[in-house]
Amino acid sequence: MRTALKRRGTRLTPRRDKMLEVLVSSKRHPSASEIHEEVRRFHPRTSLATIYNTIELLKEAGQLLEIEFSGAANRYDGRRSHHHPHLICLHCEKIEDLDSVDHDEPLDDLSSETGYEITGRRMDYYGMCPDCQSGRTVQP
Ligand SMILES: [Zn+2]
Ligand SMILES: [Zn+2]
């Protein structure tokens, strides 16, 4: 990521650098405001505009995968920038990577494999995670 940004002439400020760190270390597929919150713990005066700005730069450089939602904040995967399937819980908005999936597999089989009650298929799979089904999480 650092090299890709530098190659495009982007100055790596300490804030940007921290943001890259957050993106690479988070498995949670954070939203822009979650990234913002995390960066602000170290650089309290970072603006949300800086975060969005850097997200755009990283997307242009092909270093960041954006997971789009209608009606909810987009989420980002900085660990794997190529497209890959996700398991998405519509209840608690948890997003997990879903690896080695046969896309022709019946949804029922996938449900029993993952524990998700899978209700749909896009490039991503979404539904309700085991925690939500058992009422262990509160709706955000
Ligand atoms: Zn859930
Ligand atoms: Zn992912």
Short mmCIF file of N, CA and C and ligand atoms in Angstrom, two decimals:
data_model
loop_
_atom_site.label_atom_id
_atom_site.label_comp_id
_atom_site.label_asym_id
_atom_site.label_seq_id
_atom_site.Cartn_x
_atom_site.Cartn_y
_atom_site.Cartn_z
N MET A 1 0.83 -1.20 0.00
CA MET A 1 0.00 0.00 0.00
C MET A 1 0.86 1.26 0.00
N ARG A 2 1.87 1.25 0.89
CA ARG A 2 2.73 2.43 0.98
C ARG A 2 3.41 2.70 -0.35
N THR A 3 3.96 1.63 -0.93
CA THR A 3 4.67 1.78 -2.20
C THR A 3 3.71 2.27 -3.28
N ALA A 4 2.51 1.71 -3.30
CA ALA A 4 1.53 2.08 -4.32
C ALA A 4 1.18 3.56 -4.21
N LEU A 5 1.03 4.05 -2.99
CA LEU A 5 0.69 5.46 -2.80
C LEU A 5 1.86 6.36 -3.19
N LYS A 6 3.06 5.96 -2.77
CA LYS A 6 4.24 6.77 -3.08
C LYS A 6 4.46 6.84 -4.58
N ARG A 7 4.23 5.71 -5.24
CA ARG A 7 4.42 5.65 -6.68
C ARG A 7 3.49 6.65 -7.37
N ARG A 8 2.34 6.90 -6.74
CA ARG A 8 1.40 7.84 -7.33
C ARG A 8 1.61 9.26 -6.81
N GLY A 9 2.73 9.46 -6.11
CA GLY A 9 3.08 10.80 -5.66
C GLY A 9 2.30 11.29 -4.45
N THR A 10 1.71 10.35 -3.71
CA THR A 10 0.97 10.74 -2.52
C THR A 10 1.91 10.85 -1.33
N ARG A 11 1.80 11.94 -0.60
CA ARG A 11 2.64 12.11 0.57
C ARG A 11 2.09 11.27 1.72
N LEU A 12 2.98 10.49 2.33
CA LEU A 12 2.54 9.63 3.43
C LEU A 12 2.67 10.35 4.76
N THR A 13 1.61 11.04 5.14
CA THR A 13 1.60 11.71 6.44
C THR A 13 1.44 10.67 7.53
N PRO A 14 1.81 11.02 8.79
CA PRO A 14 1.62 10.06 9.88
C PRO A 14 0.17 9.57 9.99
N ARG A 15 -0.78 10.46 9.68
CA ARG A 15 -2.20 10.07 9.74
C ARG A 15 -2.53 9.02 8.70
N ARG A 16 -2.06 9.29 7.48
CA ARG A 16 -2.29 8.31 6.41
C ARG A 16 -1.64 6.99 6.74
N ASP A 17 -0.43 7.09 7.30
CA ASP A 17 0.30 5.89 7.64
C ASP A 17 -0.46 5.07 8.69
N LYS A 18 -1.00 5.74 9.66
CA LYS A 18 -1.80 5.05 10.69
C LYS A 18 -3.03 4.42 10.07
N MET A 19 -3.63 5.13 9.14
CA MET A 19 -4.83 4.61 8.48
C MET A 19 -4.50 3.33 7.71
N LEU A 20 -3.38 3.29 7.04
CA LEU A 20 -2.99 2.07 6.32
C LEU A 20 -2.83 0.92 7.31
N GLU A 21 -2.24 1.26 8.46
CA GLU A 21 -2.05 0.25 9.49
C GLU A 21 -3.40 -0.32 9.94
N VAL A 22 -4.35 0.57 10.16
CA VAL A 22 -5.69 0.15 10.59
C VAL A 22 -6.31 -0.76 9.53
N LEU A 23 -6.19 -0.35 8.27
CA LEU A 23 -6.81 -1.12 7.19
C LEU A 23 -6.20 -2.51 7.05
N VAL A 24 -4.89 -2.57 7.21
CA VAL A 24 -4.22 -3.85 7.00
C VAL A 24 -4.43 -4.79 8.20
N SER A 25 -4.63 -4.20 9.38
CA SER A 25 -4.73 -5.07 10.55
C SER A 25 -6.16 -5.45 10.90
N SER A 26 -7.15 -4.73 10.34
CA SER A 26 -8.53 -5.02 10.72
C SER A 26 -9.15 -6.12 9.86
N LYS A 27 -9.68 -7.10 10.55
CA LYS A 27 -10.37 -8.18 9.82
C LYS A 27 -11.86 -7.89 9.74
N ARG A 28 -12.28 -6.77 10.31
CA ARG A 28 -13.71 -6.52 10.46
C ARG A 28 -14.35 -5.82 9.26
N HIS A 29 -13.57 -5.52 8.25
CA HIS A 29 -14.11 -4.77 7.12
C HIS A 29 -14.75 -3.48 7.63
N PRO A 30 -13.93 -2.56 8.15
CA PRO A 30 -14.47 -1.36 8.80
C PRO A 30 -15.11 -0.39 7.82
N SER A 31 -16.01 0.45 8.35
CA SER A 31 -16.58 1.54 7.58
C SER A 31 -15.64 2.74 7.71
N ALA A 32 -15.89 3.78 6.90
CA ALA A 32 -15.03 4.96 6.96
C ALA A 32 -15.03 5.57 8.37
N SER A 33 -16.20 5.59 9.02
CA SER A 33 -16.23 6.21 10.33
C SER A 33 -15.53 5.35 11.39
N GLU A 34 -15.56 4.03 11.19
CA GLU A 34 -14.80 3.17 12.10
C GLU A 34 -13.29 3.37 11.93
N ILE A 35 -12.87 3.52 10.68
CA ILE A 35 -11.46 3.79 10.41
C ILE A 35 -11.08 5.13 11.05
N HIS A 36 -11.96 6.12 10.86
CA HIS A 36 -11.76 7.45 11.41
C HIS A 36 -11.56 7.40 12.93
N GLU A 37 -12.46 6.70 13.59
CA GLU A 37 -12.41 6.56 15.04
C GLU A 37 -11.05 6.00 15.49
N GLU A 38 -10.64 4.95 14.79
CA GLU A 38 -9.39 4.26 15.15
C GLU A 38 -8.18 5.19 14.94
N VAL A 39 -8.15 5.89 13.81
CA VAL A 39 -7.02 6.79 13.53
C VAL A 39 -6.99 7.93 14.53
N ARG A 40 -8.16 8.39 14.94
CA ARG A 40 -8.24 9.51 15.88
C ARG A 40 -7.73 9.19 17.27
N ARG A 41 -7.66 7.92 17.58
CA ARG A 41 -7.08 7.53 18.87
C ARG A 41 -5.60 7.91 18.91
N PHE A 42 -4.98 7.99 17.75
CA PHE A 42 -3.56 8.33 17.67
C PHE A 42 -3.35 9.76 17.18
N HIS A 43 -4.22 10.20 16.29
CA HIS A 43 -4.12 11.55 15.73
C HIS A 43 -5.48 12.20 15.87
N PRO A 44 -5.75 12.76 17.06
CA PRO A 44 -7.11 13.23 17.40
C PRO A 44 -7.68 14.26 16.43
N ARG A 45 -6.83 14.97 15.70
CA ARG A 45 -7.39 16.02 14.84
C ARG A 45 -7.61 15.58 13.40
N THR A 46 -7.56 14.29 13.16
CA THR A 46 -7.80 13.79 11.80
C THR A 46 -9.25 14.02 11.40
N SER A 47 -9.47 14.57 10.22
CA SER A 47 -10.86 14.78 9.78
C SER A 47 -11.36 13.58 8.98
N LEU A 48 -12.68 13.46 8.96
CA LEU A 48 -13.29 12.37 8.19
C LEU A 48 -12.99 12.57 6.69
N ALA A 49 -12.85 13.83 6.29
CA ALA A 49 -12.52 14.12 4.89
C ALA A 49 -11.18 13.50 4.49
N THR A 50 -10.22 13.55 5.40
CA THR A 50 -8.90 12.94 5.14
C THR A 50 -9.05 11.44 4.92
N ILE A 51 -9.92 10.82 5.72
CA ILE A 51 -10.15 9.39 5.60
C ILE A 51 -10.75 9.07 4.22
N TYR A 52 -11.80 9.81 3.86
CA TYR A 52 -12.46 9.56 2.57
C TYR A 52 -11.50 9.79 1.41
N ASN A 53 -10.73 10.86 1.56
CA ASN A 53 -9.74 11.21 0.56
C ASN A 53 -8.73 10.07 0.34
N THR A 54 -8.24 9.52 1.44
CA THR A 54 -7.26 8.44 1.35
C THR A 54 -7.91 7.16 0.82
N ILE A 55 -9.16 6.94 1.21
CA ILE A 55 -9.90 5.78 0.67
C ILE A 55 -9.94 5.87 -0.85
N GLU A 56 -10.25 7.07 -1.37
CA GLU A 56 -10.31 7.25 -2.82
C GLU A 56 -8.96 6.94 -3.47
N LEU A 57 -7.89 7.47 -2.86
CA LEU A 57 -6.55 7.25 -3.41
C LEU A 57 -6.22 5.76 -3.44
N LEU A 58 -6.56 5.07 -2.36
CA LEU A 58 -6.25 3.64 -2.28
C LEU A 58 -7.07 2.85 -3.28
N LYS A 59 -8.33 3.26 -3.45
CA LYS A 59 -9.19 2.58 -4.43
C LYS A 59 -8.63 2.76 -5.83
N GLU A 60 -8.24 3.99 -6.14
CA GLU A 60 -7.67 4.26 -7.46
C GLU A 60 -6.40 3.45 -7.70
N ALA A 61 -5.64 3.26 -6.63
CA ALA A 61 -4.39 2.51 -6.75
C ALA A 61 -4.63 1.00 -6.70
N GLY A 62 -5.90 0.60 -6.58
CA GLY A 62 -6.24 -0.82 -6.55
C GLY A 62 -5.79 -1.52 -5.29
N GLN A 63 -5.71 -0.75 -4.19
CA GLN A 63 -5.19 -1.31 -2.95
C GLN A 63 -6.29 -1.59 -1.93
N LEU A 64 -7.51 -1.23 -2.29
CA LEU A 64 -8.58 -1.31 -1.29
C LEU A 64 -9.85 -1.81 -1.96
N LEU A 65 -10.50 -2.76 -1.32
CA LEU A 65 -11.76 -3.28 -1.83
C LEU A 65 -12.91 -2.62 -1.10
N GLU A 66 -13.84 -2.06 -1.87
CA GLU A 66 -15.01 -1.41 -1.28
C GLU A 66 -16.19 -2.36 -1.36
N ILE A 67 -16.87 -2.54 -0.25
CA ILE A 67 -18.06 -3.38 -0.23
C ILE A 67 -19.24 -2.43 -0.07
N GLU A 68 -20.06 -2.36 -1.11
CA GLU A 68 -21.11 -1.35 -1.13
C GLU A 68 -22.43 -1.86 -0.59
N PHE A 69 -23.12 -0.99 0.11
CA PHE A 69 -24.46 -1.30 0.61
C PHE A 69 -25.40 -0.18 0.25
N SER A 70 -26.63 -0.53 -0.05
CA SER A 70 -27.63 0.52 -0.18
C SER A 70 -28.25 0.69 1.20
N GLY A 71 -28.27 1.92 1.66
CA GLY A 71 -28.90 2.18 2.95
C GLY A 71 -28.00 1.97 4.15
N ALA A 72 -26.74 1.59 3.93
CA ALA A 72 -25.80 1.47 5.04
C ALA A 72 -24.42 1.92 4.55
N ALA A 73 -23.55 2.20 5.49
CA ALA A 73 -22.23 2.70 5.12
C ALA A 73 -21.42 1.64 4.37
N ASN A 74 -20.67 2.07 3.39
CA ASN A 74 -19.77 1.14 2.70
C ASN A 74 -18.69 0.65 3.67
N ARG A 75 -18.20 -0.53 3.38
CA ARG A 75 -17.16 -1.10 4.25
C ARG A 75 -15.94 -1.40 3.39
N TYR A 76 -14.81 -1.53 4.05
CA TYR A 76 -13.56 -1.64 3.30
C TYR A 76 -12.70 -2.81 3.75
N ASP A 77 -12.09 -3.46 2.77
CA ASP A 77 -11.15 -4.53 3.05
C ASP A 77 -9.78 -4.11 2.51
N GLY A 78 -8.86 -3.83 3.42
CA GLY A 78 -7.53 -3.42 3.01
C GLY A 78 -6.54 -4.56 3.07
N ARG A 79 -7.03 -5.71 3.48
CA ARG A 79 -6.16 -6.88 3.57
C ARG A 79 -6.10 -7.61 2.24
N ARG A 80 -7.23 -7.64 1.57
CA ARG A 80 -7.31 -8.31 0.27
C ARG A 80 -8.06 -7.40 -0.66
N SER A 81 -7.34 -6.80 -1.60
CA SER A 81 -7.95 -5.78 -2.44
C SER A 81 -8.66 -6.36 -3.66
N HIS A 82 -8.40 -7.64 -3.97
CA HIS A 82 -9.10 -8.26 -5.09
C HIS A 82 -10.49 -8.71 -4.61
N HIS A 83 -11.39 -8.89 -5.56
CA HIS A 83 -12.74 -9.30 -5.17
C HIS A 83 -12.74 -10.70 -4.57
N HIS A 84 -13.42 -10.85 -3.50
CA HIS A 84 -13.57 -12.16 -2.88
C HIS A 84 -14.91 -12.18 -2.16
N PRO A 85 -15.49 -13.37 -2.01
CA PRO A 85 -16.83 -13.43 -1.42
C PRO A 85 -16.81 -13.16 0.08
N HIS A 86 -17.89 -12.57 0.56
CA HIS A 86 -18.02 -12.27 1.98
C HIS A 86 -19.28 -12.89 2.54
N LEU A 87 -19.24 -13.16 3.82
CA LEU A 87 -20.43 -13.54 4.57
C LEU A 87 -20.86 -12.30 5.34
N ILE A 88 -22.07 -11.86 5.10
CA ILE A 88 -22.53 -10.61 5.70
C ILE A 88 -23.76 -10.87 6.55
N CYS A 89 -23.71 -10.47 7.82
CA CYS A 89 -24.90 -10.59 8.65
C CYS A 89 -25.70 -9.30 8.56
N LEU A 90 -26.94 -9.41 8.11
CA LEU A 90 -27.78 -8.22 7.92
C LEU A 90 -28.26 -7.67 9.24
N HIS A 91 -28.11 -8.44 10.29
CA HIS A 91 -28.61 -8.02 11.59
C HIS A 91 -27.57 -7.20 12.35
N CYS A 92 -26.37 -7.76 12.56
CA CYS A 92 -25.33 -7.03 13.31
C CYS A 92 -24.30 -6.39 12.39
N GLU A 93 -24.46 -6.57 11.08
CA GLU A 93 -23.58 -5.96 10.08
C GLU A 93 -22.14 -6.45 10.15
N LYS A 94 -22.00 -7.66 10.69
CA LYS A 94 -20.68 -8.30 10.69
C LYS A 94 -20.35 -8.76 9.28
N ILE A 95 -19.10 -8.60 8.88
CA ILE A 95 -18.67 -9.08 7.57
C ILE A 95 -17.44 -9.96 7.73
N GLU A 96 -17.51 -11.17 7.21
CA GLU A 96 -16.38 -12.07 7.26
C GLU A 96 -15.99 -12.47 5.85
N ASP A 97 -14.72 -12.78 5.67
CA ASP A 97 -14.30 -13.34 4.39
C ASP A 97 -14.81 -14.76 4.29
N LEU A 98 -15.23 -15.12 3.10
CA LEU A 98 -15.71 -16.48 2.89
C LEU A 98 -14.84 -17.10 1.81
N ASP A 99 -13.98 -17.99 2.22
CA ASP A 99 -13.02 -18.54 1.29
C ASP A 99 -13.45 -19.89 0.74
N SER A 100 -12.84 -20.24 -0.33
CA SER A 100 -13.00 -21.56 -0.95
C SER A 100 -14.44 -22.02 -1.00
N VAL A 101 -15.26 -21.20 -1.64
CA VAL A 101 -16.66 -21.57 -1.76
C VAL A 101 -16.99 -21.91 -3.20
N ASP A 102 -17.69 -22.98 -3.36
CA ASP A 102 -18.18 -23.36 -4.67
C ASP A 102 -19.48 -22.58 -4.91
N HIS A 103 -19.44 -21.69 -5.89
CA HIS A 103 -20.58 -20.79 -6.06
C HIS A 103 -21.84 -21.47 -6.59
N ASP A 104 -21.70 -22.70 -6.99
CA ASP A 104 -22.89 -23.43 -7.44
C ASP A 104 -23.51 -24.23 -6.31
N GLU A 105 -22.84 -24.17 -5.18
CA GLU A 105 -23.31 -24.94 -4.03
C GLU A 105 -24.70 -24.46 -3.59
N PRO A 106 -25.62 -25.38 -3.29
CA PRO A 106 -26.94 -24.96 -2.83
C PRO A 106 -26.84 -24.13 -1.54
N LEU A 107 -27.71 -23.14 -1.39
CA LEU A 107 -27.65 -22.26 -0.23
C LEU A 107 -27.82 -23.04 1.08
N ASP A 108 -28.62 -24.09 1.03
CA ASP A 108 -28.84 -24.90 2.24
C ASP A 108 -27.53 -25.51 2.74
N ASP A 109 -26.73 -26.03 1.78
CA ASP A 109 -25.45 -26.62 2.16
C ASP A 109 -24.54 -25.58 2.76
N LEU A 110 -24.54 -24.40 2.15
CA LEU A 110 -23.71 -23.32 2.63
C LEU A 110 -24.15 -22.89 4.03
N SER A 111 -25.44 -22.92 4.26
CA SER A 111 -25.96 -22.57 5.57
C SER A 111 -25.44 -23.52 6.62
N SER A 112 -25.49 -24.81 6.31
CA SER A 112 -25.06 -25.75 7.34
C SER A 112 -23.55 -25.70 7.53
N GLU A 113 -22.82 -25.34 6.48
CA GLU A 113 -21.36 -25.23 6.62
C GLU A 113 -20.94 -24.03 7.45
N THR A 114 -21.64 -22.91 7.28
CA THR A 114 -21.19 -21.67 7.90
C THR A 114 -21.94 -21.33 9.18
N GLY A 115 -23.09 -21.94 9.40
CA GLY A 115 -23.89 -21.60 10.56
C GLY A 115 -24.77 -20.38 10.29
N TYR A 116 -24.58 -19.73 9.16
CA TYR A 116 -25.42 -18.59 8.80
C TYR A 116 -26.74 -19.10 8.26
N GLU A 117 -27.80 -18.39 8.54
CA GLU A 117 -29.05 -18.66 7.88
C GLU A 117 -29.00 -17.82 6.61
N ILE A 118 -28.59 -18.39 5.52
CA ILE A 118 -28.32 -17.61 4.31
C ILE A 118 -29.60 -17.37 3.53
N THR A 119 -29.86 -16.07 3.26
CA THR A 119 -31.11 -15.70 2.62
C THR A 119 -30.90 -15.16 1.22
N GLY A 120 -29.68 -15.05 0.77
CA GLY A 120 -29.47 -14.51 -0.56
C GLY A 120 -28.06 -14.68 -1.05
N ARG A 121 -27.89 -14.46 -2.34
CA ARG A 121 -26.57 -14.60 -2.93
C ARG A 121 -26.33 -13.44 -3.88
N ARG A 122 -25.21 -12.78 -3.70
CA ARG A 122 -24.79 -11.72 -4.61
C ARG A 122 -23.41 -12.16 -5.01
N MET A 123 -22.42 -11.27 -5.04
CA MET A 123 -21.03 -11.69 -5.05
C MET A 123 -20.73 -12.06 -3.60
N ASP A 124 -21.54 -11.51 -2.72
CA ASP A 124 -21.40 -11.76 -1.30
C ASP A 124 -22.59 -12.56 -0.81
N TYR A 125 -22.44 -13.20 0.29
CA TYR A 125 -23.53 -13.91 0.92
C TYR A 125 -23.96 -13.14 2.14
N TYR A 126 -25.27 -13.01 2.33
CA TYR A 126 -25.72 -12.27 3.50
C TYR A 126 -26.86 -12.98 4.17
N GLY A 127 -27.06 -12.70 5.43
CA GLY A 127 -28.10 -13.39 6.18
C GLY A 127 -27.94 -13.06 7.64
N MET A 128 -28.04 -14.06 8.48
CA MET A 128 -27.94 -13.80 9.91
C MET A 128 -26.91 -14.72 10.54
N CYS A 129 -25.98 -14.13 11.29
CA CYS A 129 -24.89 -14.91 11.87
C CYS A 129 -25.40 -15.71 13.08
N PRO A 130 -24.65 -16.72 13.48
CA PRO A 130 -25.10 -17.57 14.60
C PRO A 130 -25.38 -16.78 15.88
N ASP A 131 -24.54 -15.76 16.17
CA ASP A 131 -24.75 -14.96 17.37
C ASP A 131 -26.10 -14.26 17.35
N CYS A 132 -26.44 -13.71 16.20
CA CYS A 132 -27.71 -12.99 16.09
C CYS A 132 -28.90 -13.93 16.20
N GLN A 133 -28.76 -15.11 15.57
CA GLN A 133 -29.86 -16.07 15.62
C GLN A 133 -30.18 -16.46 17.05
N SER A 134 -29.14 -16.50 17.88
CA SER A 134 -29.37 -16.91 19.26
C SER A 134 -29.60 -15.72 20.17
N GLY A 135 -29.71 -14.52 19.55
CA GLY A 135 -30.05 -13.33 20.34
C GLY A 135 -28.92 -12.80 21.18
N ARG A 136 -27.67 -13.15 20.81
CA ARG A 136 -26.55 -12.69 21.63
C ARG A 136 -26.07 -11.29 21.27
N THR A 137 -26.53 -10.75 20.15
CA THR A 137 -26.08 -9.40 19.79
C THR A 137 -27.26 -8.44 19.78
N VAL A 138 -26.96 -7.17 19.99
CA VAL A 138 -28.00 -6.14 19.89
C VAL A 138 -27.92 -5.48 18.54
N GLN A 139 -29.05 -5.11 18.00
CA GLN A 139 -29.07 -4.47 16.69
C GLN A 139 -28.42 -3.10 16.79
N PRO A 140 -27.52 -2.77 15.83
CA PRO A 140 -26.83 -1.49 15.92
C PRO A 140 -27.76 -0.30 15.67
ZN ZN B 1 -25.08 -11.08 13.28
ZN ZN B 2 -12.91 -9.32 2.76
#
